[in-house]
DNA sequence: GATAAATTTAACTGTCTGGTCCATTTACAC
DNA sequence: GTGTAAATGGACCAGACAGTTAAATTTATC
């Protein structure tokens, strides 16, 4: 109130510099990593840009410089998360494995990936709360899960041909079941634990559940 | 800046009254209903008190009057949602029904309840994003899902005794499978639809999935 | 019909938080 | 080395939003 004269942006004349090296890619990567943690933890509206900036050594300004705005950053995080799971998925080579064994591997992998990447699961939850609005905005993500769907379709067809799987099952149902059983343990871990003590994060509970899930899917498609 | 003298709250001298009837419970119920919609739609941080107040005829002040603060309102919504599903669950009387039939009914009910109450599902998602922090704060909710768990336990034991279910299955696995398969279709509806066109909201897709889910659970426990 | 308690309302505020402005430094071509 | 564009830093701002203040009006009670 008192010395409010000369109001035209006094500024502190940033005298303190102490040198820094330019590293655009590195900065972007750090921002993305910090943002993934923050968005997965607090959701889109709950996440704080200041918090992300604080987590990285970099200044808040850079976030907007590279990602335009909060939504842009969020979409980038989402795209990276989906690209990552797909990259690993590609390394699964099930074509050479007999159907039953291949299905066990696929279910086990899906279960493990979810359990090992709760951030991914939470991001998908957040995105679903937003009715997948941002997924729709991103052309990059369009055909990602289709590859998982294709794996199931192929594997199931081989199993039917071999006579080890029963006929007439919709591969979509197989895929949904695999996803649901891998997803739910992680997405609802907190309420499951709260409501009846079972902590799915514990190695023992997790291993038991894993075996049970594989069994469930196998029994579903078997004759 | 100009006429800032006489600053002591001029007020408009609320001259307009037009009578109102007292209805505390009614007002609280309306607020809860509006809040449920808002929280389910936007999450805890995304929800806006002003928006809730606008949806109800009543003024914002009443929200704080009855529910103290945003978190208090949110917890009240959560408690109501859990109480509601429990109330309906109670009406299921499975003790008199043979195990296989009873299991079909239970799975079908769970599937339908989730599909018919997406708000409930979304609230649970939101709460899990918050690590069930508020569930822990509410003593009321503690033993709610335990009743569902008990139903499964009882039903499974009868099935084993009758020789229609195989031995050695953990009832917790049965319960988790039932919940997961009912929950996932709704919680991930948006991303499922985005990623491969299947809209689980459509009656046809829903009915097909329902039958498949029942089949999955039955095959899991059968000999 | 007077007094207290309950209920409703509008205006107001302090803080938090995306997002911006302008200055400065680094990288690099020539 | 000098000019130029990209990269970085941090103060600053404007709007939004949870929560408050204080008064006004209605119901309940005796």
Short mmCIF file of C-alpha atoms (C1' of nucleotides) in Angstrom, two decimals:
data_model
loop_
_atom_site.label_atom_id
_atom_site.label_comp_id
_atom_site.label_asym_id
_atom_site.label_seq_id
_atom_site.Cartn_x
_atom_site.Cartn_y
_atom_site.Cartn_z
CA UNK A 1 0.00 0.00 0.00
CA UNK A 2 2.74 2.45 0.87
CA UNK A 3 5.47 2.41 -1.73
CA UNK A 4 3.30 1.46 -4.67
CA UNK A 5 4.61 4.29 -6.81
CA UNK A 6 6.82 3.53 -9.83
CA UNK A 7 4.58 0.50 -10.34
CA UNK A 8 5.84 -0.30 -13.84
CA UNK A 9 7.44 -3.68 -13.15
CA UNK A 10 10.39 -3.05 -10.93
CA UNK A 11 11.73 -6.62 -11.30
CA UNK A 12 14.76 -7.80 -9.48
CA UNK A 13 16.92 -7.56 -12.62
CA UNK A 14 17.90 -11.23 -12.48
CA UNK A 15 21.51 -10.62 -11.65
CA UNK A 16 22.21 -14.16 -10.54
CA UNK A 17 23.00 -16.57 -13.35
CA UNK A 18 25.61 -19.23 -12.55
CA UNK A 19 25.55 -20.88 -15.96
CA UNK A 20 23.51 -23.76 -17.27
CA UNK A 21 23.80 -26.07 -20.26
CA UNK A 22 21.15 -26.41 -22.91
CA UNK A 23 19.47 -29.80 -23.04
CA UNK A 24 16.06 -29.60 -24.70
CA UNK A 25 15.42 -33.34 -24.96
CA UNK A 26 16.64 -33.97 -21.45
CA UNK A 27 14.46 -31.25 -20.01
CA UNK A 28 11.44 -32.50 -21.90
CA UNK A 29 12.05 -36.03 -20.68
CA UNK A 30 12.40 -34.92 -17.07
CA UNK A 31 9.24 -32.87 -17.30
CA UNK A 32 7.34 -35.80 -18.78
CA UNK A 33 8.55 -38.13 -16.06
CA UNK A 34 7.60 -35.74 -13.29
CA UNK A 35 4.28 -35.01 -14.94
CA UNK A 36 3.46 -38.70 -15.24
CA UNK A 37 3.95 -39.13 -11.52
CA UNK A 38 1.92 -36.05 -10.68
CA UNK A 39 -0.97 -36.79 -13.04
CA UNK A 40 -1.11 -40.44 -12.02
CA UNK A 41 -1.14 -39.44 -8.38
CA UNK A 42 -3.64 -36.57 -8.43
CA UNK A 43 -5.51 -36.72 -11.70
CA UNK A 44 -5.82 -33.97 -14.28
CA UNK A 45 -7.52 -31.32 -12.16
CA UNK A 46 -5.71 -32.33 -9.00
CA UNK A 47 -2.24 -32.14 -10.54
CA UNK A 48 -0.30 -28.92 -9.96
CA UNK A 49 1.99 -27.43 -12.55
CA UNK A 50 4.03 -25.84 -9.79
CA UNK A 51 4.47 -29.24 -8.21
CA UNK A 52 5.75 -30.73 -11.46
CA UNK A 53 8.12 -27.80 -11.95
CA UNK A 54 9.38 -28.24 -8.40
CA UNK A 55 10.01 -31.95 -8.95
CA UNK A 56 12.16 -31.18 -11.96
CA UNK A 57 15.05 -28.82 -11.42
CA UNK A 58 13.72 -26.74 -14.30
CA UNK A 59 11.57 -23.67 -14.20
CA UNK A 60 7.83 -23.68 -14.67
CA UNK A 61 8.25 -21.57 -17.75
CA UNK A 62 9.73 -24.51 -19.64
CA UNK A 63 6.63 -26.62 -19.21
CA UNK A 64 4.58 -24.15 -21.18
CA UNK A 65 7.45 -23.59 -23.58
CA UNK A 66 7.52 -27.24 -24.58
CA UNK A 67 3.99 -28.45 -23.97
CA UNK A 68 1.87 -25.34 -24.44
CA UNK A 69 -0.50 -25.83 -21.52
CA UNK A 70 -1.61 -28.27 -18.85
CA UNK A 71 -3.72 -30.30 -21.23
CA UNK A 72 -0.90 -30.50 -23.75
CA UNK A 73 1.39 -31.88 -21.10
CA UNK A 74 -1.25 -34.35 -19.98
CA UNK A 75 -1.80 -35.64 -23.49
CA UNK A 76 1.94 -36.02 -23.98
CA UNK A 77 2.11 -38.08 -20.80
CA UNK A 78 -0.77 -40.23 -21.97
CA UNK A 79 0.79 -40.81 -25.37
CA UNK A 80 4.08 -41.80 -23.85
CA UNK A 81 2.40 -44.25 -21.46
CA UNK A 82 0.50 -45.97 -24.25
CA UNK A 83 3.53 -46.04 -26.52
CA UNK A 84 5.53 -47.67 -23.77
CA UNK A 85 3.21 -50.59 -23.16
CA UNK A 86 2.93 -51.18 -26.85
CA UNK A 87 6.69 -51.27 -27.26
CA UNK A 88 6.96 -54.02 -24.67
CA UNK A 89 3.96 -55.84 -26.08
CA UNK A 90 5.77 -56.06 -29.40
CA UNK A 91 8.53 -58.08 -27.83
CA UNK A 92 6.04 -60.83 -27.00
CA UNK A 93 6.37 -63.35 -29.78
CA UNK A 94 3.53 -65.78 -29.34
CA UNK A 95 3.14 -67.04 -32.87
CA UNK A 96 5.64 -69.83 -32.35
CA UNK A 97 4.18 -70.94 -29.00
CA UNK A 98 1.34 -73.49 -28.77
CA UNK A 99 -2.02 -71.82 -28.01
CA UNK A 100 -2.51 -72.88 -24.40
CA UNK A 101 1.00 -71.92 -23.43
CA UNK A 102 0.74 -68.70 -25.42
CA UNK A 103 -2.45 -67.73 -23.65
CA UNK A 104 -0.84 -68.33 -20.28
CA UNK A 105 2.03 -66.10 -21.28
CA UNK A 106 -0.25 -63.36 -22.54
CA UNK A 107 -2.45 -63.36 -19.45
CA UNK A 108 0.56 -63.49 -17.17
CA UNK A 109 2.23 -60.65 -19.03
CA UNK A 110 -0.88 -58.49 -18.91
CA UNK A 111 -1.30 -59.16 -15.21
CA UNK A 112 2.33 -58.36 -14.48
CA UNK A 113 2.46 -55.26 -16.61
CA UNK A 114 -0.48 -53.75 -14.78
CA UNK A 115 0.86 -54.73 -11.38
CA UNK A 116 4.30 -53.34 -12.18
CA UNK A 117 3.02 -50.10 -13.67
CA UNK A 118 0.36 -48.69 -11.38
CA UNK A 119 1.00 -45.25 -12.87
CA UNK A 120 -0.19 -46.50 -16.23
CA UNK A 121 -3.31 -47.97 -14.68
CA UNK A 122 -4.04 -44.78 -12.79
CA UNK A 123 -3.58 -42.67 -15.90
CA UNK A 124 -6.11 -44.82 -17.71
CA UNK A 125 -8.50 -44.41 -14.79
CA UNK A 126 -8.06 -40.66 -14.89
CA UNK A 127 -8.62 -40.63 -18.61
CA UNK A 128 -11.80 -42.65 -18.21
CA UNK A 129 -13.08 -40.21 -15.60
CA UNK A 130 -12.70 -37.67 -18.39
CA UNK A 131 -14.60 -39.92 -20.79
CA UNK A 132 -11.43 -40.49 -22.82
CA UNK A 133 -11.73 -36.99 -24.20
CA UNK A 134 -7.97 -36.63 -24.59
CA UNK A 135 -7.52 -40.07 -26.08
CA UNK A 136 -9.85 -38.89 -28.79
CA UNK A 137 -7.74 -35.79 -29.30
CA UNK A 138 -4.62 -37.84 -29.88
CA UNK A 139 -4.24 -39.41 -33.29
CA UNK A 140 -1.17 -41.30 -32.11
CA UNK A 141 -3.03 -43.56 -29.73
CA UNK A 142 -5.81 -44.64 -32.06
CA UNK A 143 -4.73 -48.15 -33.03
CA UNK A 144 -2.71 -49.17 -30.00
CA UNK A 145 -4.76 -51.75 -28.19
CA UNK A 146 -5.75 -53.23 -31.48
CA UNK A 147 -2.48 -55.09 -31.50
CA UNK A 148 -3.37 -56.78 -28.21
CA UNK A 149 -6.76 -57.61 -29.66
CA UNK A 150 -5.11 -59.13 -32.72
CA UNK A 151 -2.88 -61.29 -30.58
CA UNK A 152 -5.90 -62.71 -28.80
CA UNK A 153 -7.78 -63.30 -32.01
CA UNK A 154 -4.90 -65.13 -33.63
CA UNK A 155 -4.10 -67.19 -30.59
CA UNK A 156 -7.70 -68.20 -30.10
CA UNK A 157 -8.14 -69.21 -33.71
CA UNK A 158 -5.07 -71.44 -33.47
CA UNK A 159 -6.41 -73.01 -30.30
CA UNK A 160 -9.74 -73.79 -31.91
CA UNK A 161 -8.00 -75.26 -34.94
CA UNK A 162 -5.89 -77.42 -32.65
CA UNK A 163 -8.98 -78.56 -30.83
CA UNK A 164 -7.75 -77.32 -27.44
CA UNK A 165 -10.15 -74.37 -27.24
CA UNK A 166 -13.91 -74.64 -27.60
CA UNK A 167 -15.58 -72.98 -30.55
CA UNK A 168 -17.93 -69.99 -30.47
CA UNK A 169 -16.18 -67.69 -28.02
CA UNK A 170 -15.94 -64.03 -28.98
CA UNK A 171 -12.27 -62.97 -28.88
CA UNK A 172 -13.45 -59.59 -27.62
CA UNK A 173 -14.76 -61.32 -24.52
CA UNK A 174 -11.42 -63.01 -24.02
CA UNK A 175 -9.58 -59.74 -24.34
CA UNK A 176 -11.97 -57.89 -22.03
CA UNK A 177 -11.67 -60.59 -19.41
CA UNK A 178 -7.88 -60.56 -19.53
CA UNK A 179 -7.78 -56.79 -19.28
CA UNK A 180 -10.38 -56.55 -16.56
CA UNK A 181 -8.67 -59.11 -14.35
CA UNK A 182 -5.31 -57.43 -14.77
CA UNK A 183 -6.63 -53.93 -14.31
CA UNK A 184 -8.98 -54.24 -11.39
CA UNK A 185 -6.47 -55.46 -8.81
CA UNK A 186 -4.40 -52.38 -9.38
CA UNK A 187 -7.07 -49.78 -10.04
CA UNK A 188 -9.10 -50.78 -6.99
CA UNK A 189 -6.24 -51.79 -4.77
CA UNK A 190 -6.98 -49.10 -2.19
CA UNK A 191 -10.68 -49.83 -1.78
CA UNK A 192 -10.11 -53.58 -1.84
CA UNK A 193 -7.59 -53.27 0.92
CA UNK A 194 -9.78 -50.89 2.88
CA UNK A 195 -12.87 -53.03 2.59
CA UNK A 196 -11.38 -56.40 3.37
CA UNK A 197 -7.77 -56.19 4.26
CA UNK A 198 -6.37 -57.92 1.19
CA UNK A 199 -3.39 -55.95 -0.04
CA UNK A 200 -2.82 -56.83 -3.66
CA UNK A 201 0.53 -55.09 -3.50
CA UNK A 202 1.91 -57.87 -1.30
CA UNK A 203 3.95 -60.40 -3.24
CA UNK A 204 2.10 -63.40 -1.85
CA UNK A 205 -1.41 -62.14 -2.52
CA UNK A 206 -0.30 -61.01 -5.93
CA UNK A 207 1.19 -64.35 -6.94
CA UNK A 208 -1.89 -66.20 -5.81
CA UNK A 209 -4.16 -63.85 -7.68
CA UNK A 210 -2.00 -64.14 -10.77
CA UNK A 211 -2.33 -67.90 -10.87
CA UNK A 212 -6.05 -67.64 -10.31
CA UNK A 213 -6.49 -65.16 -13.14
CA UNK A 214 -4.60 -67.34 -15.58
CA UNK A 215 -6.71 -70.27 -14.50
CA UNK A 216 -9.91 -68.28 -14.95
CA UNK A 217 -9.11 -67.30 -18.51
CA UNK A 218 -7.96 -70.77 -19.48
CA UNK A 219 -11.08 -72.39 -18.12
CA UNK A 220 -13.14 -69.84 -20.00
CA UNK A 221 -11.82 -70.88 -23.41
CA UNK A 222 -11.18 -74.55 -22.77
CA UNK A 223 -13.54 -77.28 -23.91
CA UNK B 1 -10.93 3.16 -6.78
CA UNK B 2 -13.16 6.21 -6.81
CA UNK B 3 -16.10 5.82 -4.44
CA UNK B 4 -14.38 3.53 -1.98
CA UNK B 5 -15.41 5.61 0.98
CA UNK B 6 -18.07 4.33 3.38
CA UNK B 7 -16.58 0.90 2.68
CA UNK B 8 -18.44 -0.92 5.45
CA UNK B 9 -20.50 -3.32 3.41
CA UNK B 10 -23.25 -1.39 1.69
CA UNK B 11 -25.29 -4.51 0.82
CA UNK B 12 -28.40 -4.50 -1.24
CA UNK B 13 -30.67 -4.84 1.80
CA UNK B 14 -32.26 -8.09 0.63
CA UNK B 15 -35.76 -6.76 0.36
CA UNK B 16 -37.08 -9.65 -1.70
CA UNK B 17 -38.46 -12.62 0.24
CA UNK B 18 -41.56 -14.34 -1.17
CA UNK B 19 -41.77 -17.06 1.46
CA UNK B 20 -40.21 -20.50 1.55
CA UNK B 21 -41.07 -23.64 3.45
CA UNK B 22 -38.60 -25.25 5.76
CA UNK B 23 -37.45 -28.61 4.56
CA UNK B 24 -34.03 -29.44 5.93
CA UNK B 25 -34.04 -33.08 4.91
CA UNK B 26 -35.28 -32.21 1.46
CA UNK B 27 -32.59 -29.63 0.94
CA UNK B 28 -29.91 -32.00 2.15
CA UNK B 29 -31.16 -34.70 -0.15
CA UNK B 30 -31.15 -32.38 -3.14
CA UNK B 31 -27.65 -31.23 -2.35
CA UNK B 32 -26.46 -34.82 -2.02
CA UNK B 33 -28.02 -35.80 -5.31
CA UNK B 34 -26.49 -32.86 -7.14
CA UNK B 35 -23.15 -33.47 -5.45
CA UNK B 36 -23.16 -37.11 -6.43
CA UNK B 37 -23.58 -36.17 -10.06
CA UNK B 38 -20.89 -33.51 -9.89
CA UNK B 39 -18.33 -35.61 -8.02
CA UNK B 40 -18.95 -38.65 -10.19
CA UNK B 41 -18.55 -36.54 -13.29
CA UNK B 42 -15.51 -34.46 -12.38
CA UNK B 43 -13.84 -36.09 -9.42
CA UNK B 44 -13.06 -34.48 -6.09
CA UNK B 45 -10.72 -31.74 -7.27
CA UNK B 46 -12.60 -31.21 -10.52
CA UNK B 47 -15.99 -30.76 -8.87
CA UNK B 48 -17.14 -27.20 -8.24
CA UNK B 49 -19.19 -26.20 -5.24
CA UNK B 50 -20.72 -23.36 -7.21
CA UNK B 51 -21.80 -25.84 -9.83
CA UNK B 52 -23.51 -28.02 -7.26
CA UNK B 53 -25.23 -25.01 -5.73
CA UNK B 54 -26.41 -23.95 -9.17
CA UNK B 55 -27.85 -27.39 -9.86
CA UNK B 56 -29.91 -27.29 -6.69
CA UNK B 57 -32.30 -24.40 -6.24
CA UNK B 58 -30.67 -23.63 -2.90
CA UNK B 59 -27.81 -21.27 -2.25
CA UNK B 60 -24.17 -22.18 -1.82
CA UNK B 61 -24.19 -21.21 1.82
CA UNK B 62 -26.40 -24.20 2.67
CA UNK B 63 -23.83 -26.66 1.45
CA UNK B 64 -21.38 -25.49 4.06
CA UNK B 65 -24.15 -25.16 6.59
CA UNK B 66 -25.09 -28.82 6.31
CA UNK B 67 -21.86 -30.49 5.23
CA UNK B 68 -19.14 -28.26 6.67
CA UNK B 69 -16.81 -28.25 3.68
CA UNK B 70 -16.14 -29.85 0.31
CA UNK B 71 -14.58 -32.95 1.78
CA UNK B 72 -17.48 -33.38 4.20
CA UNK B 73 -19.90 -33.26 1.31
CA UNK B 74 -17.81 -35.70 -0.68
CA UNK B 75 -17.70 -38.19 2.17
CA UNK B 76 -21.45 -37.89 2.65
CA UNK B 77 -21.94 -38.69 -1.03
CA UNK B 78 -19.64 -41.68 -0.74
CA UNK B 79 -21.41 -43.01 2.32
CA UNK B 80 -24.77 -42.68 0.67
CA UNK B 81 -23.57 -44.51 -2.44
CA UNK B 82 -22.21 -47.42 -0.45
CA UNK B 83 -25.27 -47.57 1.78
CA UNK B 84 -27.48 -47.71 -1.28
CA UNK B 85 -25.83 -50.71 -2.90
CA UNK B 86 -25.82 -52.52 0.40
CA UNK B 87 -29.51 -51.91 0.89
CA UNK B 88 -30.28 -53.50 -2.47
CA UNK B 89 -27.82 -56.31 -1.87
CA UNK B 90 -29.75 -57.21 1.27
CA UNK B 91 -32.83 -57.94 -0.77
CA UNK B 92 -30.99 -60.73 -2.54
CA UNK B 93 -31.97 -63.90 -0.73
CA UNK B 94 -29.72 -66.59 -2.05
CA UNK B 95 -29.75 -69.00 0.88
CA UNK B 96 -32.76 -70.86 -0.43
CA UNK B 97 -31.48 -71.10 -4.01
CA UNK B 98 -29.26 -73.99 -5.19
CA UNK B 99 -25.58 -72.96 -5.47
CA UNK B 100 -25.22 -72.85 -9.24
CA UNK B 101 -28.39 -70.87 -9.70
CA UNK B 102 -27.49 -68.63 -6.78
CA UNK B 103 -24.10 -67.86 -8.27
CA UNK B 104 -25.69 -66.96 -11.59
CA UNK B 105 -28.03 -64.59 -9.80
CA UNK B 106 -25.26 -63.00 -7.79
CA UNK B 107 -22.99 -62.46 -10.78
CA UNK B 108 -25.86 -61.17 -12.88
CA UNK B 109 -26.93 -58.81 -10.13
CA UNK B 110 -23.42 -57.46 -9.65
CA UNK B 111 -23.01 -56.96 -13.37
CA UNK B 112 -26.35 -55.19 -13.67
CA UNK B 113 -25.87 -52.99 -10.64
CA UNK B 114 -22.61 -51.65 -11.98
CA UNK B 115 -23.99 -51.17 -15.46
CA UNK B 116 -27.08 -49.38 -14.11
CA UNK B 117 -25.16 -47.17 -11.69
CA UNK B 118 -22.17 -45.71 -13.47
CA UNK B 119 -22.11 -42.90 -10.92
CA UNK B 120 -21.35 -45.41 -8.21
CA UNK B 121 -18.57 -46.94 -10.27
CA UNK B 122 -17.09 -43.55 -11.03
CA UNK B 123 -17.18 -42.53 -7.37
CA UNK B 124 -15.28 -45.67 -6.48
CA UNK B 125 -12.74 -44.85 -9.19
CA UNK B 126 -12.35 -41.35 -7.84
CA UNK B 127 -11.93 -42.67 -4.35
CA UNK B 128 -9.27 -45.10 -5.50
CA UNK B 129 -7.38 -42.30 -7.21
CA UNK B 130 -7.30 -40.78 -3.73
CA UNK B 131 -6.04 -44.07 -2.26
CA UNK B 132 -9.33 -44.57 -0.43
CA UNK B 133 -8.32 -41.85 2.01
CA UNK B 134 -11.93 -40.82 2.65
CA UNK B 135 -13.18 -44.38 2.92
CA UNK B 136 -10.75 -44.71 5.79
CA UNK B 137 -12.15 -41.57 7.37
CA UNK B 138 -15.66 -42.94 7.34
CA UNK B 139 -16.52 -45.43 10.05
CA UNK B 140 -19.88 -46.08 8.42
CA UNK B 141 -18.47 -47.77 5.37
CA UNK B 142 -16.08 -50.15 7.10
CA UNK B 143 -17.97 -53.45 6.90
CA UNK B 144 -20.01 -52.92 3.78
CA UNK B 145 -18.50 -55.17 1.16
CA UNK B 146 -17.98 -57.81 3.75
CA UNK B 147 -21.58 -58.79 3.28
CA UNK B 148 -20.96 -59.46 -0.41
CA UNK B 149 -17.92 -61.48 0.55
CA UNK B 150 -19.97 -63.51 3.00
CA UNK B 151 -22.53 -64.29 0.35
CA UNK B 152 -19.84 -65.69 -1.90
CA UNK B 153 -18.26 -67.69 0.88
CA UNK B 154 -21.53 -69.28 1.91
CA UNK B 155 -22.64 -69.99 -1.60
CA UNK B 156 -19.34 -71.55 -2.54
CA UNK B 157 -19.27 -73.78 0.54
CA UNK B 158 -22.72 -75.07 -0.30
CA UNK B 159 -21.65 -75.77 -3.86
CA UNK B 160 -18.65 -77.76 -2.70
CA UNK B 161 -20.78 -79.71 -0.26
CA UNK B 162 -23.24 -80.49 -3.04
CA UNK B 163 -20.40 -81.60 -5.25
CA UNK B 164 -21.19 -79.10 -8.02
CA UNK B 165 -18.19 -76.85 -7.33
CA UNK B 166 -14.61 -78.05 -7.20
CA UNK B 167 -12.72 -77.82 -3.94
CA UNK B 168 -9.77 -75.57 -3.15
CA UNK B 169 -10.88 -72.28 -4.64
CA UNK B 170 -10.35 -69.19 -2.52
CA UNK B 171 -13.68 -67.37 -2.14
CA UNK B 172 -11.75 -64.10 -2.26
CA UNK B 173 -10.73 -64.98 -5.82
CA UNK B 174 -14.33 -65.61 -6.72
CA UNK B 175 -15.42 -62.32 -5.26
CA UNK B 176 -12.60 -60.38 -6.93
CA UNK B 177 -13.40 -61.95 -10.27
CA UNK B 178 -17.07 -61.12 -10.01
CA UNK B 179 -16.34 -57.54 -9.00
CA UNK B 180 -13.65 -57.02 -11.59
CA UNK B 181 -15.79 -58.27 -14.45
CA UNK B 182 -18.72 -56.13 -13.36
CA UNK B 183 -16.64 -53.05 -12.70
CA UNK B 184 -14.31 -52.89 -15.65
CA UNK B 185 -16.93 -52.62 -18.39
CA UNK B 186 -18.28 -49.51 -16.77
CA UNK B 187 -15.14 -47.93 -15.40
CA UNK B 188 -13.27 -48.30 -18.67
CA UNK B 189 -16.19 -47.86 -21.00
CA UNK B 190 -14.78 -44.71 -22.56
CA UNK B 191 -11.32 -46.07 -23.34
CA UNK B 192 -12.71 -49.42 -24.49
CA UNK B 193 -14.98 -47.65 -26.90
CA UNK B 194 -12.24 -45.31 -28.07
CA UNK B 195 -9.72 -48.06 -28.61
CA UNK B 196 -11.88 -50.55 -30.40
CA UNK B 197 -15.32 -49.28 -31.04
CA UNK B 198 -17.18 -51.55 -28.65
CA UNK B 199 -19.70 -49.50 -26.73
CA UNK B 200 -20.59 -51.37 -23.57
CA UNK B 201 -23.45 -48.98 -23.03
CA UNK B 202 -25.33 -50.49 -25.96
CA UNK B 203 -27.95 -53.00 -24.88
CA UNK B 204 -26.77 -55.71 -27.24
CA UNK B 205 -23.10 -55.56 -26.34
CA UNK B 206 -24.05 -55.39 -22.70
CA UNK B 207 -26.29 -58.47 -22.80
CA UNK B 208 -23.64 -60.47 -24.58
CA UNK B 209 -20.98 -59.45 -22.15
CA UNK B 210 -23.27 -60.23 -19.23
CA UNK B 211 -23.78 -63.81 -20.37
CA UNK B 212 -20.08 -64.20 -20.96
CA UNK B 213 -19.20 -62.94 -17.50
CA UNK B 214 -21.62 -65.34 -15.84
CA UNK B 215 -20.17 -68.15 -17.90
CA UNK B 216 -16.63 -67.17 -16.93
CA UNK B 217 -17.33 -67.26 -13.22
CA UNK B 218 -19.26 -70.50 -13.40
CA UNK B 219 -16.52 -72.24 -15.32
CA UNK B 220 -14.02 -70.97 -12.80
CA UNK B 221 -15.66 -72.73 -9.87
CA UNK B 222 -17.08 -75.76 -11.64
CA UNK B 223 -15.45 -79.18 -11.54
"C1'" DG C 1 -47.30 -11.73 20.19
"C1'" DA C 2 -42.68 -11.68 21.71
"C1'" DT C 3 -38.49 -14.03 21.74
"C1'" DA C 4 -35.31 -17.48 20.30
"C1'" DA C 5 -33.89 -20.74 17.01
"C1'" DA C 6 -33.62 -22.20 12.38
"C1'" DT C 7 -33.08 -21.20 7.65
"C1'" DT C 8 -31.99 -18.49 3.52
"C1'" DT C 9 -29.57 -15.00 0.89
"C1'" DA C 10 -26.14 -11.99 -1.35
"C1'" DA C 11 -21.88 -9.89 -1.08
"C1'" DC C 12 -17.20 -10.41 0.02
"C1'" DT C 13 -12.26 -12.23 0.64
"C1'" DG C 14 -7.75 -14.65 0.75
"C1'" DT C 15 -5.44 -17.87 -1.49
"C1'" DC C 16 -4.17 -20.79 -4.88
"C1'" DT C 17 -2.74 -21.56 -9.60
"C1'" DG C 18 -2.61 -21.72 -14.69
"C1'" DG C 19 -0.45 -19.00 -17.70
"C1'" DT C 20 2.41 -14.65 -19.35
"C1'" DC C 21 6.11 -11.04 -19.73
"C1'" DC C 22 10.50 -9.62 -20.28
"C1'" DA C 23 15.26 -10.31 -19.45
"C1'" DT C 24 19.22 -13.15 -19.86
"C1'" DT C 25 22.16 -16.86 -21.28
"C1'" DT C 26 23.76 -20.56 -24.41
"C1'" DA C 27 24.69 -22.59 -28.90
"C1'" DC C 28 26.26 -22.03 -33.30
"C1'" DA C 29 26.84 -20.30 -37.99
"C1'" DC C 30 29.69 -17.22 -40.54
"C1'" DG D 1 34.11 -12.41 -32.27
"C1'" DT D 2 29.71 -11.09 -33.62
"C1'" DG D 3 24.87 -11.77 -34.85
"C1'" DT D 4 20.87 -14.55 -34.27
"C1'" DA D 5 17.81 -17.95 -32.73
"C1'" DA D 6 16.84 -21.27 -29.38
"C1'" DA D 7 16.64 -22.16 -24.52
"C1'" DT D 8 16.16 -20.77 -19.70
"C1'" DG D 9 14.85 -18.07 -15.49
"C1'" DG D 10 11.86 -16.07 -12.32
"C1'" DA D 11 8.80 -12.33 -11.10
"C1'" DC D 12 4.20 -11.24 -11.99
"C1'" DC D 13 -0.86 -11.35 -13.04
"C1'" DA D 14 -5.80 -12.20 -13.52
"C1'" DG D 15 -9.32 -15.25 -12.81
"C1'" DA D 16 -11.30 -18.86 -10.23
"C1'" DC D 17 -12.92 -20.90 -6.19
"C1'" DA D 18 -13.55 -22.63 -1.36
"C1'" DG D 19 -15.10 -20.77 2.42
"C1'" DT D 20 -16.89 -16.44 5.50
"C1'" DT D 21 -19.58 -12.53 7.12
"C1'" DA D 22 -23.52 -10.49 8.43
"C1'" DA D 23 -28.05 -9.66 7.90
"C1'" DA D 24 -32.85 -10.82 6.80
"C1'" DT D 25 -36.74 -13.67 7.05
"C1'" DT D 26 -39.41 -17.58 8.66
"C1'" DT D 27 -40.84 -21.06 12.00
"C1'" DA D 28 -41.30 -22.78 16.72
"C1'" DT D 29 -42.32 -22.09 21.47
"C1'" DC D 30 -44.20 -20.20 25.35
#
